[in-house]
Amino acid sequence: MNYIQDMRQLIGSNLLMTVGCGIIIEQDGQILLQHRKDRDVWGIPGGVMEPGGTFLETAVRETYEETGLRTENLQLFGLYSGEEGYPEYQNGDQVYSVQIIFHTQEFSAELMQEGDESHEHRFFKPDELPKINSHQERFVNDWVNKASLPIVK
């Protein structure tokens, strides 16, 4: 079991505050996105921090688990909070998620296509993006618009 599952047993679907960490992986001006299995949307790799973890450890671990890539030389891309931090979950679980997003162009290993959470992974040009997870649109839009870093919202 993990922290989120443990908390859900205690509080049901009531509001739970989480910290999410992800990485914008860029190659040749393209962004790596994963096609999620739980919803028909695309987003950046990442996941929820477990108690005692660090932002960097969480981002690197989750990205490796989801993509098979080992990432290096991560730079802070942005800190995201506010009203957009309430993702919608089909099972009724309520969450307020603060997001810490990193950026890198340095990675190694072979890109895994299908995993537990995703159908596939693919690099996209900024003007050819698929349907993005609404909770992650602001990260991706900030990348497309080349916002000044780090972003604090």
XYZ file of C-alpha atoms in Angstrom:
153
model
C 0.000 0.000 0.000
C 1.047 3.592 -0.381
C 0.369 6.839 1.432
C -2.563 7.903 -0.760
C -4.280 4.524 -0.397
C -3.703 4.567 3.373
C -5.207 8.060 3.658
C -8.172 7.154 1.443
C -9.024 4.299 3.830
C -9.226 6.871 6.619
C -10.958 9.789 4.888
C -12.727 8.235 1.922
C -13.147 10.646 -0.985
C -12.807 13.799 1.153
C -10.252 16.443 0.185
C -6.632 15.346 0.466
C -3.682 17.678 -0.090
C -0.836 16.183 -2.144
C 2.511 17.233 -3.574
C 3.113 16.177 -7.165
C 6.495 16.223 -8.883
C 7.075 15.901 -12.611
C 9.646 16.492 -15.303
C 9.359 18.247 -18.628
C 11.751 16.230 -20.759
C 12.758 18.073 -23.891
C 14.601 16.815 -26.964
C 15.232 18.831 -30.127
C 12.528 21.361 -29.179
C 9.955 18.644 -28.486
C 8.322 17.628 -25.197
C 7.912 14.044 -23.978
C 4.319 13.199 -23.114
C 2.668 10.036 -21.874
C -0.753 8.818 -22.978
C -2.509 7.972 -19.718
C -4.447 4.729 -19.226
C -6.855 6.124 -16.634
C -8.082 8.915 -18.937
C -7.700 9.529 -22.651
C -5.291 12.435 -22.170
C -1.563 13.122 -22.393
C 0.729 14.611 -19.754
C 4.252 14.819 -18.458
C 5.700 11.958 -16.399
C 5.625 12.337 -12.639
C 3.724 11.419 -9.518
C 2.892 12.056 -5.890
C 5.507 12.513 -3.194
C 5.549 9.940 -0.402
C 6.247 11.087 3.193
C 9.975 11.648 3.716
C 10.723 11.964 0.003
C 12.305 14.954 -1.688
C 11.049 16.814 -4.739
C 13.964 15.633 -6.880
C 13.791 12.011 -5.688
C 10.076 11.888 -6.392
C 10.359 13.386 -9.879
C 13.268 11.135 -10.863
C 11.693 7.962 -9.396
C 8.252 8.519 -10.899
C 9.685 9.421 -14.288
C 11.858 6.308 -14.303
C 8.921 4.088 -13.262
C 6.700 5.513 -15.988
C 9.169 5.923 -18.862
C 12.240 3.803 -18.143
C 14.388 6.934 -18.605
C 17.129 8.013 -16.232
C 17.065 11.793 -16.006
C 19.955 14.066 -15.089
C 20.743 17.744 -14.556
C 17.209 18.695 -13.539
C 16.457 22.405 -13.294
C 13.475 23.891 -11.489
C 10.830 24.758 -14.083
C 7.990 25.924 -11.855
C 5.989 25.800 -8.638
C 2.248 25.516 -9.244
C -0.581 26.075 -6.756
C -3.891 27.904 -6.695
C -7.387 27.209 -7.970
C -6.128 25.028 -10.841
C -4.819 22.586 -8.219
C -8.103 20.694 -7.894
C -7.974 17.837 -10.420
C -11.130 15.926 -11.236
C -11.060 12.191 -10.550
C -13.684 9.878 -11.990
C -14.002 7.897 -8.745
C -15.009 11.023 -6.782
C -11.744 11.425 -4.857
C -11.094 15.089 -4.049
C -7.524 16.385 -4.135
C -5.743 19.686 -3.873
C -2.353 19.214 -5.482
C 0.670 21.484 -5.297
C 3.019 20.740 -8.208
C 6.796 21.035 -8.406
C 7.914 20.725 -12.022
C 11.462 20.245 -13.268
C 12.975 20.452 -16.749
C 15.785 18.548 -18.414
C 17.238 17.747 -21.792
C 19.554 15.093 -20.346
C 18.310 11.527 -20.136
C 19.472 8.025 -20.947
C 18.140 4.482 -21.424
C 15.491 3.229 -23.795
C 12.085 4.878 -23.701
C 9.499 2.387 -22.465
C 6.234 2.581 -24.355
C 3.517 0.857 -22.330
C 3.506 0.677 -18.545
C 1.100 0.392 -15.630
C -0.095 3.977 -16.067
C 0.429 4.731 -19.749
C -0.328 3.394 -23.229
C 2.644 5.071 -24.881
C 5.224 7.863 -24.708
C 6.015 10.220 -27.546
C 7.821 13.501 -28.234
C 5.642 16.318 -29.605
C 6.406 19.636 -31.241
C 4.830 22.660 -29.520
C 2.369 23.199 -32.394
C 1.325 19.523 -32.620
C 0.275 18.746 -29.045
C -2.442 16.147 -28.356
C -5.248 16.533 -25.778
C -3.417 17.476 -22.570
C -4.520 16.495 -19.070
C -6.381 19.613 -17.849
C -4.447 19.533 -14.567
C -1.158 19.760 -16.488
C -2.129 22.200 -19.237
C -0.528 25.132 -17.474
C 2.894 23.403 -17.265
C 2.801 22.451 -20.920
C 1.515 25.887 -21.995
C 4.291 27.574 -20.017
C 6.803 25.332 -21.826
C 5.241 26.131 -25.224
C 5.247 29.864 -24.447
C 8.834 29.734 -23.138
C 7.854 31.414 -19.866
C 10.581 32.938 -17.708
C 11.910 30.386 -15.233
C 11.345 29.460 -12.547
C 7.611 29.940 -12.717
C 5.767 30.522 -9.445
C 1.981 30.383 -9.583
